JSON list of C-alpha atoms and ligand atoms in Angstrom, two decimals:
[
{"chain": "U", "resi": 1, "resn": "MET", "atom": "CA", "xyz": [86.68, 95.54, 100.37]},
{"chain": "U", "resi": 2, "resn": "ALA", "atom": "CA", "xyz": [85.61, 97.82, 103.12]},
{"chain": "U", "resi": 3, "resn": "HIS", "atom": "CA", "xyz": [81.97, 99.07, 103.08]},
{"chain": "U", "resi": 4, "resn": "ALA", "atom": "CA", "xyz": [81.48, 102.57, 101.97]},
{"chain": "U", "resi": 5, "resn": "LEU", "atom": "CA", "xyz": [78.10, 103.04, 103.75]},
{"chain": "U", "resi": 6, "resn": "ILE", "atom": "CA", "xyz": [76.11, 101.64, 106.71]},
{"chain": "U", "resi": 7, "resn": "ALA", "atom": "CA", "xyz": [72.36, 101.30, 106.63]},
{"chain": "U", "resi": 8, "resn": "SER", "atom": "CA", "xyz": [70.89, 100.73, 110.16]},
{"chain": "U", "resi": 9, "resn": "PRO", "atom": "CA", "xyz": [67.88, 100.87, 112.25]},
{"chain": "U", "resi": 10, "resn": "PHE", "atom": "CA", "xyz": [68.08, 103.76, 114.70]},
{"chain": "U", "resi": 11, "resn": "LEU", "atom": "CA", "xyz": [65.57, 104.40, 117.40]},
{"chain": "U", "resi": 12, "resn": "ASP", "atom": "CA", "xyz": [62.20, 104.51, 115.65]},
{"chain": "U", "resi": 13, "resn": "GLY", "atom": "CA", "xyz": [63.69, 105.14, 112.18]},
{"chain": "U", "resi": 14, "resn": "HIS", "atom": "CA", "xyz": [66.53, 104.23, 109.88]},
{"chain": "U", "resi": 15, "resn": "LEU", "atom": "CA", "xyz": [69.83, 105.88, 108.90]},
{"chain": "U", "resi": 16, "resn": "LEU", "atom": "CA", "xyz": [72.24, 105.85, 106.07]},
{"chain": "U", "resi": 17, "resn": "LEU", "atom": "CA", "xyz": [75.71, 106.65, 107.30]},
{"chain": "U", "resi": 18, "resn": "LYS", "atom": "CA", "xyz": [79.28, 106.85, 106.02]},
{"chain": "U", "resi": 19, "resn": "PRO", "atom": "CA", "xyz": [82.08, 105.71, 108.29]},
{"chain": "U", "resi": 20, "resn": "GLY", "atom": "CA", "xyz": [84.19, 108.70, 109.29]},
{"chain": "U", "resi": 21, "resn": "ALA", "atom": "CA", "xyz": [81.57, 111.25, 108.31]},
{"chain": "U", "resi": 22, "resn": "ARG", "atom": "CA", "xyz": [79.70, 113.39, 110.79]},
{"chain": "U", "resi": 23, "resn": "ALA", "atom": "CA", "xyz": [76.63, 113.87, 108.55]},
{"chain": "U", "resi": 24, "resn": "GLY", "atom": "CA", "xyz": [74.09, 111.01, 107.96]},
{"chain": "U", "resi": 25, "resn": "ALA", "atom": "CA", "xyz": [70.79, 110.68, 106.07]},
{"chain": "U", "resi": 26, "resn": "ARG", "atom": "CA", "xyz": [67.47, 109.57, 107.54]},
{"chain": "U", "resi": 27, "resn": "ILE", "atom": "CA", "xyz": [65.91, 106.87, 105.22]},
{"chain": "U", "resi": 28, "resn": "SER", "atom": "CA", "xyz": [62.52, 105.36, 105.08]},
{"chain": "U", "resi": 29, "resn": "ALA", "atom": "CA", "xyz": [61.86, 101.87, 106.30]},
{"chain": "U", "resi": 30, "resn": "ASP", "atom": "CA", "xyz": [61.07, 100.91, 102.69]},
{"chain": "U", "resi": 31, "resn": "HIS", "atom": "CA", "xyz": [64.45, 102.11, 101.56]},
{"chain": "U", "resi": 32, "resn": "TYR", "atom": "CA", "xyz": [66.12, 100.29, 104.39]},
{"chain": "U", "resi": 33, "resn": "GLU", "atom": "CA", "xyz": [64.31, 97.10, 103.46]},
{"chain": "U", "resi": 34, "resn": "GLY", "atom": "CA", "xyz": [65.25, 97.68, 99.83]},
{"chain": "U", "resi": 35, "resn": "LEU", "atom": "CA", "xyz": [68.88, 97.95, 100.64]},
{"chain": "U", "resi": 36, "resn": "ARG", "atom": "CA", "xyz": [68.68, 94.86, 102.73]},
{"chain": "U", "resi": 37, "resn": "GLN", "atom": "CA", "xyz": [67.11, 92.93, 99.91]},
{"chain": "U", "resi": 38, "resn": "ALA", "atom": "CA", "xyz": [69.60, 94.26, 97.30]},
{"chain": "U", "resi": 39, "resn": "THR", "atom": "CA", "xyz": [72.47, 93.05, 99.36]},
{"chain": "U", "resi": 40, "resn": "THR", "atom": "CA", "xyz": [71.08, 89.57, 99.78]},
{"chain": "U", "resi": 41, "resn": "ASP", "atom": "CA", "xyz": [69.91, 89.30, 96.12]},
{"chain": "U", "resi": 42, "resn": "GLY", "atom": "CA", "xyz": [73.23, 90.46, 94.68]},
{"chain": "U", "resi": 43, "resn": "GLU", "atom": "CA", "xyz": [71.61, 93.60, 93.03]},
{"chain": "U", "resi": 44, "resn": "SER", "atom": "CA", "xyz": [73.26, 96.91, 92.32]},
{"chain": "U", "resi": 45, "resn": "LEU", "atom": "CA", "xyz": [72.94, 99.72, 94.77]},
{"chain": "U", "resi": 46, "resn": "PRO", "atom": "CA", "xyz": [69.55, 101.46, 94.20]},
{"chain": "U", "resi": 47, "resn": "ALA", "atom": "CA", "xyz": [69.64, 104.80, 92.32]},
{"chain": "U", "resi": 48, "resn": "TRP", "atom": "CA", "xyz": [68.30, 106.72, 95.28]},
{"chain": "U", "resi": 49, "resn": "ALA", "atom": "CA", "xyz": [71.23, 105.41, 97.48]},
{"chain": "U", "resi": 50, "resn": "VAL", "atom": "CA", "xyz": [73.75, 106.32, 94.72]},
{"chain": "U", "resi": 51, "resn": "GLN", "atom": "CA", "xyz": [72.31, 109.81, 94.58]},
{"chain": "U", "resi": 52, "resn": "THR", "atom": "CA", "xyz": [72.22, 110.21, 98.36]},
{"chain": "U", "resi": 53, "resn": "ALA", "atom": "CA", "xyz": [75.89, 109.12, 98.62]},
{"chain": "U", "resi": 54, "resn": "ALA", "atom": "CA", "xyz": [76.86, 111.61, 95.94]},
{"chain": "U", "resi": 55, "resn": "ASP", "atom": "CA", "xyz": [74.79, 114.52, 97.37]},
{"chain": "U", "resi": 56, "resn": "MET", "atom": "CA", "xyz": [75.74, 113.88, 100.99]},
{"chain": "U", "resi": 57, "resn": "TRP", "atom": "CA", "xyz": [79.37, 112.74, 100.81]},
{"chain": "U", "resi": 58, "resn": "GLY", "atom": "CA", "xyz": [80.54, 113.28, 97.27]},
{"chain": "U", "resi": 59, "resn": "LEU", "atom": "CA", "xyz": [80.83, 109.57, 96.73]},
{"chain": "U", "resi": 60, "resn": "ASN", "atom": "CA", "xyz": [80.55, 107.89, 93.29]},
{"chain": "U", "resi": 61, "resn": "LEU", "atom": "CA", "xyz": [78.98, 104.43, 93.88]},
{"chain": "U", "resi": 62, "resn": "GLY", "atom": "CA", "xyz": [77.17, 104.15, 90.58]},
{"chain": "U", "resi": 63, "resn": "GLY", "atom": "CA", "xyz": [77.14, 100.56, 89.26]},
{"chain": "U", "resi": 64, "resn": "ARG", "atom": "CA", "xyz": [78.54, 99.05, 92.48]},
{"chain": "U", "resi": 65, "resn": "PRO", "atom": "CA", "xyz": [76.80, 95.96, 93.84]},
{"chain": "U", "resi": 66, "resn": "ALA", "atom": "CA", "xyz": [74.90, 96.74, 96.98]},
{"chain": "U", "resi": 67, "resn": "GLN", "atom": "CA", "xyz": [76.75, 93.93, 98.75]},
{"chain": "U", "resi": 68, "resn": "GLY", "atom": "CA", "xyz": [80.15, 95.36, 99.64]},
{"chain": "U", "resi": 69, "resn": "ALA", "atom": "CA", "xyz": [79.14, 98.98, 99.07]},
{"chain": "U", "resi": 70, "resn": "VAL", "atom": "CA", "xyz": [76.65, 99.08, 102.02]},
{"chain": "U", "resi": 71, "resn": "LEU", "atom": "CA", "xyz": [76.72, 97.12, 105.21]},
{"chain": "U", "resi": 72, "resn": "VAL", "atom": "CA", "xyz": [73.18, 96.60, 106.45]},
{"chain": "U", "resi": 73, "resn": "ARG", "atom": "CA", "xyz": [72.81, 96.29, 110.17]},
{"chain": "U", "resi": 74, "resn": "GLU", "atom": "CA", "xyz": [70.16, 93.86, 111.25]},
{"chain": "U", "resi": 75, "resn": "PRO", "atom": "CA", "xyz": [67.28, 94.99, 113.43]},
{"chain": "U", "resi": 76, "resn": "SER", "atom": "CA", "xyz": [67.77, 94.10, 117.05]},
{"chain": "U", "resi": 77, "resn": "PRO", "atom": "CA", "xyz": [64.94, 93.18, 119.44]},
{"chain": "U", "resi": 78, "resn": "TYR", "atom": "CA", "xyz": [67.00, 94.94, 122.18]},
{"chain": "U", "resi": 79, "resn": "GLY", "atom": "CA", "xyz": [67.07, 98.31, 120.37]},
{"chain": "U", "resi": 80, "resn": "TYR", "atom": "CA", "xyz": [70.26, 99.71, 121.90]},
{"chain": "U", "resi": 81, "resn": "CYS", "atom": "CA", "xyz": [72.07, 102.26, 119.83]},
{"chain": "U", "resi": 82, "resn": "ARG", "atom": "CA", "xyz": [75.06, 103.58, 121.89]},
{"chain": "U", "resi": 83, "resn": "ALA", "atom": "CA", "xyz": [77.64, 102.02, 124.16]},
{"chain": "U", "resi": 84, "resn": "SER", "atom": "CA", "xyz": [80.80, 103.07, 125.88]},
{"chain": "U", "resi": 85, "resn": "TRP", "atom": "CA", "xyz": [83.63, 100.53, 126.55]},
{"chain": "U", "resi": 86, "resn": "GLU", "atom": "CA", "xyz": [86.63, 100.96, 128.82]},
{"chain": "U", "resi": 87, "resn": "ILE", "atom": "CA", "xyz": [88.79, 98.54, 126.95]},
{"chain": "U", "resi": 88, "resn": "ASN", "atom": "CA", "xyz": [91.72, 98.81, 129.35]},
{"chain": "U", "resi": 89, "resn": "LEU", "atom": "CA", "xyz": [92.13, 100.83, 132.58]},
{"chain": "U", "resi": 90, "resn": "GLY", "atom": "CA", "xyz": [95.88, 101.20, 132.06]},
{"chain": "U", "resi": 91, "resn": "CYS", "atom": "CA", "xyz": [97.34, 104.53, 131.02]},
{"chain": "U", "resi": 92, "resn": "ASN", "atom": "CA", "xyz": [100.75, 106.02, 130.40]},
{"chain": "U", "resi": 93, "resn": "PHE", "atom": "CA", "xyz": [99.72, 109.32, 132.06]},
{"chain": "U", "resi": 94, "resn": "GLY", "atom": "CA", "xyz": [99.19, 109.90, 135.71]},
{"chain": "U", "resi": 95, "resn": "CYS", "atom": "CA", "xyz": [96.65, 112.74, 135.72]},
{"chain": "U", "resi": 96, "resn": "LYS", "atom": "CA", "xyz": [95.99, 114.18, 139.24]},
{"chain": "U", "resi": 97, "resn": "HIS", "atom": "CA", "xyz": [92.26, 114.38, 138.51]},
{"chain": "U", "resi": 98, "resn": "CYS", "atom": "CA", "xyz": [91.94, 110.85, 137.17]},
{"chain": "U", "resi": 99, "resn": "TYR", "atom": "CA", "xyz": [88.99, 108.95, 138.57]},
{"chain": "U", "resi": 100, "resn": "LEU", "atom": "CA", "xyz": [90.47, 105.51, 137.75]},
{"chain": "U", "resi": 101, "resn": "GLY", "atom": "CA", "xyz": [92.66, 105.29, 140.79]},
{"chain": "U", "resi": 102, "resn": "GLU", "atom": "CA", "xyz": [95.53, 102.80, 140.38]},
{"chain": "U", "resi": 103, "resn": "ARG", "atom": "CA", "xyz": [94.78, 102.36, 136.65]},
{"chain": "U", "resi": 104, "resn": "PRO", "atom": "CA", "xyz": [95.65, 98.61, 136.53]},
{"chain": "U", "resi": 105, "resn": "PHE", "atom": "CA", "xyz": [96.76, 97.59, 133.05]},
{"chain": "U", "resi": 106, "resn": "SER", "atom": "CA", "xyz": [94.02, 95.00, 132.58]},
{"chain": "U", "resi": 107, "resn": "GLY", "atom": "CA", "xyz": [91.14, 94.28, 130.25]},
{"chain": "U", "resi": 108, "resn": "LEU", "atom": "CA", "xyz": [89.37, 91.28, 128.79]},
{"chain": "U", "resi": 109, "resn": "GLY", "atom": "CA", "xyz": [91.29, 88.65, 126.84]},
{"chain": "U", "resi": 110, "resn": "TRP", "atom": "CA", "xyz": [90.79, 88.60, 122.98]},
{"chain": "U", "resi": 111, "resn": "GLU", "atom": "CA", "xyz": [88.08, 85.95, 122.91]},
{"chain": "U", "resi": 112, "resn": "ASP", "atom": "CA", "xyz": [86.03, 87.82, 125.45]},
{"chain": "U", "resi": 113, "resn": "LYS", "atom": "CA", "xyz": [86.53, 91.14, 123.71]},
{"chain": "U", "resi": 114, "resn": "VAL", "atom": "CA", "xyz": [85.09, 89.49, 120.46]},
{"chain": "U", "resi": 115, "resn": "ARG", "atom": "CA", "xyz": [82.18, 88.10, 122.43]},
{"chain": "U", "resi": 116, "resn": "LEU", "atom": "CA", "xyz": [81.52, 91.44, 123.98]},
{"chain": "U", "resi": 117, "resn": "LEU", "atom": "CA", "xyz": [81.54, 93.15, 120.56]},
{"chain": "U", "resi": 118, "resn": "ASP", "atom": "CA", "xyz": [79.28, 90.46, 119.10]},
{"chain": "U", "resi": 119, "resn": "ILE", "atom": "CA", "xyz": [76.82, 90.99, 122.02]},
{"chain": "U", "resi": 120, "resn": "MET", "atom": "CA", "xyz": [76.98, 94.78, 121.37]},
{"chain": "U", "resi": 121, "resn": "ARG", "atom": "CA", "xyz": [76.31, 94.33, 117.64]},
{"chain": "U", "resi": 122, "resn": "GLU", "atom": "CA", "xyz": [73.34, 92.00, 118.33]},
{"chain": "U", "resi": 123, "resn": "ALA", "atom": "CA", "xyz": [72.02, 94.49, 120.82]},
{"chain": "U", "resi": 124, "resn": "GLY", "atom": "CA", "xyz": [71.89, 97.05, 118.08]},
{"chain": "U", "resi": 125, "resn": "VAL", "atom": "CA", "xyz": [74.83, 99.33, 119.08]},
{"chain": "U", "resi": 126, "resn": "LEU", "atom": "CA", "xyz": [75.50, 101.64, 116.27]},
{"chain": "U", "resi": 127, "resn": "TRP", "atom": "CA", "xyz": [77.73, 104.26, 117.90]},
{"chain": "U", "resi": 128, "resn": "LEU", "atom": "CA", "xyz": [80.50, 102.79, 120.20]},
{"chain": "U", "resi": 129, "resn": "GLN", "atom": "CA", "xyz": [82.90, 104.85, 122.19]},
{"chain": "U", "resi": 130, "resn": "ILE", "atom": "CA", "xyz": [86.13, 103.07, 123.02]},
{"chain": "U", "resi": 131, "resn": "THR", "atom": "CA", "xyz": [87.92, 104.59, 125.99]},
{"chain": "U", "resi": 132, "resn": "GLY", "atom": "CA", "xyz": [90.16, 103.63, 128.83]},
{"chain": "U", "resi": 133, "resn": "GLY", "atom": "CA", "xyz": [92.58, 104.33, 130.53]},
{"chain": "U", "resi": 134, "resn": "GLU", "atom": "CA", "xyz": [94.36, 104.99, 127.35]},
{"chain": "U", "resi": 135, "resn": "PRO", "atom": "CA", "xyz": [92.62, 102.70, 124.86]},
{"chain": "U", "resi": 136, "resn": "THR", "atom": "CA", "xyz": [95.37, 102.67, 122.18]},
{"chain": "U", "resi": 137, "resn": "MET", "atom": "CA", "xyz": [97.69, 101.03, 124.63]},
{"chain": "U", "resi": 138, "resn": "ASP", "atom": "CA", "xyz": [95.64, 97.92, 124.97]},
{"chain": "U", "resi": 139, "resn": "PRO", "atom": "CA", "xyz": [97.38, 95.00, 123.17]},
{"chain": "U", "resi": 140, "resn": "HIS", "atom": "CA", "xyz": [94.17, 94.17, 121.32]},
{"chain": "U", "resi": 141, "resn": "PHE", "atom": "CA", "xyz": [93.10, 97.74, 120.51]},
{"chain": "U", "resi": 142, "resn": "GLN", "atom": "CA", "xyz": [93.70, 97.58, 116.83]},
{"chain": "U", "resi": 143, "resn": "GLY", "atom": "CA", "xyz": [92.06, 94.15, 116.49]},
{"chain": "U", "resi": 144, "resn": "ALA", "atom": "CA", "xyz": [89.06, 95.21, 118.45]},
{"chain": "U", "resi": 145, "resn": "TYR", "atom": "CA", "xyz": [88.67, 98.45, 116.62]},
{"chain": "U", "resi": 146, "resn": "TRP", "atom": "CA", "xyz": [88.87, 96.74, 113.30]},
{"chain": "U", "resi": 147, "resn": "TYR", "atom": "CA", "xyz": [86.34, 94.05, 114.45]},
{"chain": "U", "resi": 148, "resn": "ALA", "atom": "CA", "xyz": [83.84, 96.69, 115.63]},
{"chain": "U", "resi": 149, "resn": "TRP", "atom": "CA", "xyz": [84.41, 98.71, 112.44]},
{"chain": "U", "resi": 150, "resn": "GLN", "atom": "CA", "xyz": [83.74, 95.72, 110.24]},
{"chain": "U", "resi": 151, "resn": "ALA", "atom": "CA", "xyz": [80.59, 95.00, 112.27]},
{"chain": "U", "resi": 152, "resn": "GLY", "atom": "CA", "xyz": [79.22, 98.32, 111.09]},
{"chain": "U", "resi": 153, "resn": "MET", "atom": "CA", "xyz": [79.71, 100.48, 114.15]},
{"chain": "U", "resi": 154, "resn": "MET", "atom": "CA", "xyz": [80.55, 104.15, 114.08]},
{"chain": "U", "resi": 155, "resn": "LEU", "atom": "CA", "xyz": [83.52, 104.45, 116.40]},
{"chain": "U", "resi": 156, "resn": "THR", "atom": "CA", "xyz": [84.54, 107.20, 118.79]},
{"chain": "U", "resi": 157, "resn": "ILE", "atom": "CA", "xyz": [88.01, 106.85, 120.36]},
{"chain": "U", "resi": 158, "resn": "SER", "atom": "CA", "xyz": [88.73, 108.87, 123.48]},
{"chain": "U", "resi": 159, "resn": "THR", "atom": "CA", "xyz": [92.43, 109.16, 123.83]},
{"chain": "U", "resi": 160, "resn": "ASN", "atom": "CA", "xyz": [95.20, 111.26, 125.37]},
{"chain": "U", "resi": 161, "resn": "GLY", "atom": "CA", "xyz": [96.76, 111.40, 122.00]},
{"chain": "U", "resi": 162, "resn": "SER", "atom": "CA", "xyz": [100.16, 110.18, 123.17]},
{"chain": "U", "resi": 163, "resn": "LEU", "atom": "CA", "xyz": [100.43, 107.32, 120.65]},
{"chain": "U", "resi": 164, "resn": "LEU", "atom": "CA", "xyz": [98.91, 109.08, 117.65]},
{"chain": "U", "resi": 165, "resn": "TRP", "atom": "CA", "xyz": [102.41, 109.31, 116.13]},
{"chain": "U", "resi": 166, "resn": "ARG", "atom": "CA", "xyz": [102.40, 105.53, 115.51]},
{"chain": "U", "resi": 167, "resn": "PRO", "atom": "CA", "xyz": [102.21, 104.69, 111.77]},
{"chain": "U", "resi": 168, "resn": "ASP", "atom": "CA", "xyz": [100.21, 101.51, 112.35]},
{"chain": "U", "resi": 169, "resn": "LEU", "atom": "CA", "xyz": [97.54, 103.38, 114.29]},
{"chain": "U", "resi": 170, "resn": "LEU", "atom": "CA", "xyz": [97.37, 106.18, 111.73]},
{"chain": "U", "resi": 171, "resn": "LYS", "atom": "CA", "xyz": [97.01, 103.62, 108.90]},
{"chain": "U", "resi": 172, "resn": "LEU", "atom": "CA", "xyz": [94.23, 101.97, 110.77]},
{"chain": "U", "resi": 173, "resn": "PHE", "atom": "CA", "xyz": [92.35, 105.30, 111.27]},
{"chain": "U", "resi": 174, "resn": "ARG", "atom": "CA", "xyz": [92.98, 106.08, 107.58]},
{"chain": "U", "resi": 175, "resn": "ASP", "atom": "CA", "xyz": [91.73, 102.72, 106.26]},
{"chain": "U", "resi": 176, "resn": "CYS", "atom": "CA", "xyz": [88.83, 102.47, 108.69]},
{"chain": "U", "resi": 177, "resn": "PRO", "atom": "CA", "xyz": [87.92, 106.05, 109.71]},
{"chain": "U", "resi": 178, "resn": "PRO", "atom": "CA", "xyz": [86.52, 106.62, 113.09]},
{"chain": "U", "resi": 179, "resn": "TYR", "atom": "CA", "xyz": [83.36, 108.73, 113.60]},
{"chain": "U", "resi": 180, "resn": "ARG", "atom": "CA", "xyz": [85.36, 110.88, 116.02]},
{"chain": "U", "resi": 181, "resn": "LEU", "atom": "CA", "xyz": [88.77, 110.99, 117.66]},
{"chain": "U", "resi": 182, "resn": "VAL", "atom": "CA", "xyz": [88.34, 112.84, 120.95]},
{"chain": "U", "resi": 183, "resn": "VAL", "atom": "CA", "xyz": [91.76, 114.01, 122.23]},
{"chain": "U", "resi": 184, "resn": "SER", "atom": "CA", "xyz": [92.12, 115.20, 125.86]},
{"chain": "U", "resi": 185, "resn": "MET", "atom": "CA", "xyz": [94.17, 118.40, 126.21]},
{"chain": "U", "resi": 186, "resn": "TYR", "atom": "CA", "xyz": [95.73, 118.59, 129.74]},
{"chain": "U", "resi": 187, "resn": "GLY", "atom": "CA", "xyz": [97.54, 121.82, 129.61]},
{"chain": "U", "resi": 188, "resn": "ALA", "atom": "CA", "xyz": [98.13, 125.08, 127.81]},
{"chain": "U", "resi": 189, "resn": "SER", "atom": "CA", "xyz": [101.84, 124.86, 128.22]},
{"chain": "U", "resi": 190, "resn": "GLU", "atom": "CA", "xyz": [104.48, 122.16, 128.54]},
{"chain": "U", "resi": 191, "resn": "GLU", "atom": "CA", "xyz": [104.85, 122.99, 132.27]},
{"chain": "U", "resi": 192, "resn": "SER", "atom": "CA", "xyz": [101.20, 122.90, 133.09]},
{"chain": "U", "resi": 193, "resn": "PHE", "atom": "CA", "xyz": [100.72, 119.71, 131.07]},
{"chain": "U", "resi": 194, "resn": "ASP", "atom": "CA", "xyz": [103.63, 117.92, 132.85]},
{"chain": "U", "resi": 195, "resn": "THR", "atom": "CA", "xyz": [102.35, 119.09, 136.23]},
{"chain": "U", "resi": 196, "resn": "LEU", "atom": "CA", "xyz": [98.83, 117.67, 135.73]},
{"chain": "U", "resi": 197, "resn": "THR", "atom": "CA", "xyz": [99.76, 114.38, 133.86]},
{"chain": "U", "resi": 198, "resn": "GLN", "atom": "CA", "xyz": [102.84, 113.74, 136.04]},
{"chain": "T", "resi": 1, "resn": "SF4", "atom": "S1", "xyz": [94.92, 110.37, 130.34]},
{"chain": "T", "resi": 1, "resn": "SF4", "atom": "FE1", "xyz": [92.91, 109.87, 131.17]},
{"chain": "T", "resi": 1, "resn": "SF4", "atom": "S2", "xyz": [92.94, 107.74, 131.91]},
{"chain": "T", "resi": 1, "resn": "SF4", "atom": "FE2", "xyz": [95.08, 108.53, 131.72]},
{"chain": "T", "resi": 1, "resn": "SF4", "atom": "S3", "xyz": [95.64, 109.27, 133.68]},
{"chain": "T", "resi": 1, "resn": "SF4", "atom": "FE3", "xyz": [94.89, 111.03, 132.49]},
{"chain": "T", "resi": 1, "resn": "SF4", "atom": "S4", "xyz": [92.59, 111.14, 132.96]},
{"chain": "T", "resi": 1, "resn": "SF4", "atom": "FE4", "xyz": [93.34, 109.05, 133.66]}
]
């Protein structure tokens, strides 16, 4: 089952987050450690966490085991918290202002993508932006998105929006909600849009 919450170190403190939600809660180091312990010891979610989830996001997690309900991110000696990843430089638009030049349709192979995401997780990355090119065109986009989401990252996808009609993409975003979808708007009219994106 997908986790409902993420508990994570963040800078000099700790956060409790809900995937897909903008708002998060600062929690004490003791509460973070308590959640960590509860997940490893097979205990229920502590009452304060149940209450916070209800107050903050309207979730009912009462009686749920901590393991499964909350994904606890391990502390990292590197202490990174944000990263941005150009997963593939290819794009189906040809914007006149694009800084990517020829936009070669290329990115890492699947095994290197997994390795990169593992490195980012171990480095402490909590917020990850996946961009391109057009990221949703990458052949491994959905697998990489899911892998990062399961690793407890809050994902921002920067997209030109051209593939957001696809049912498989919409299902992915519904099942594993992103922190943000940032959609570029390239024209106020069909004509200005086509002129700019070519
Ligand atoms: S949508 Fe973005 S990546 Fe694609 S051509 Fe336009 S500016 Fe470049």
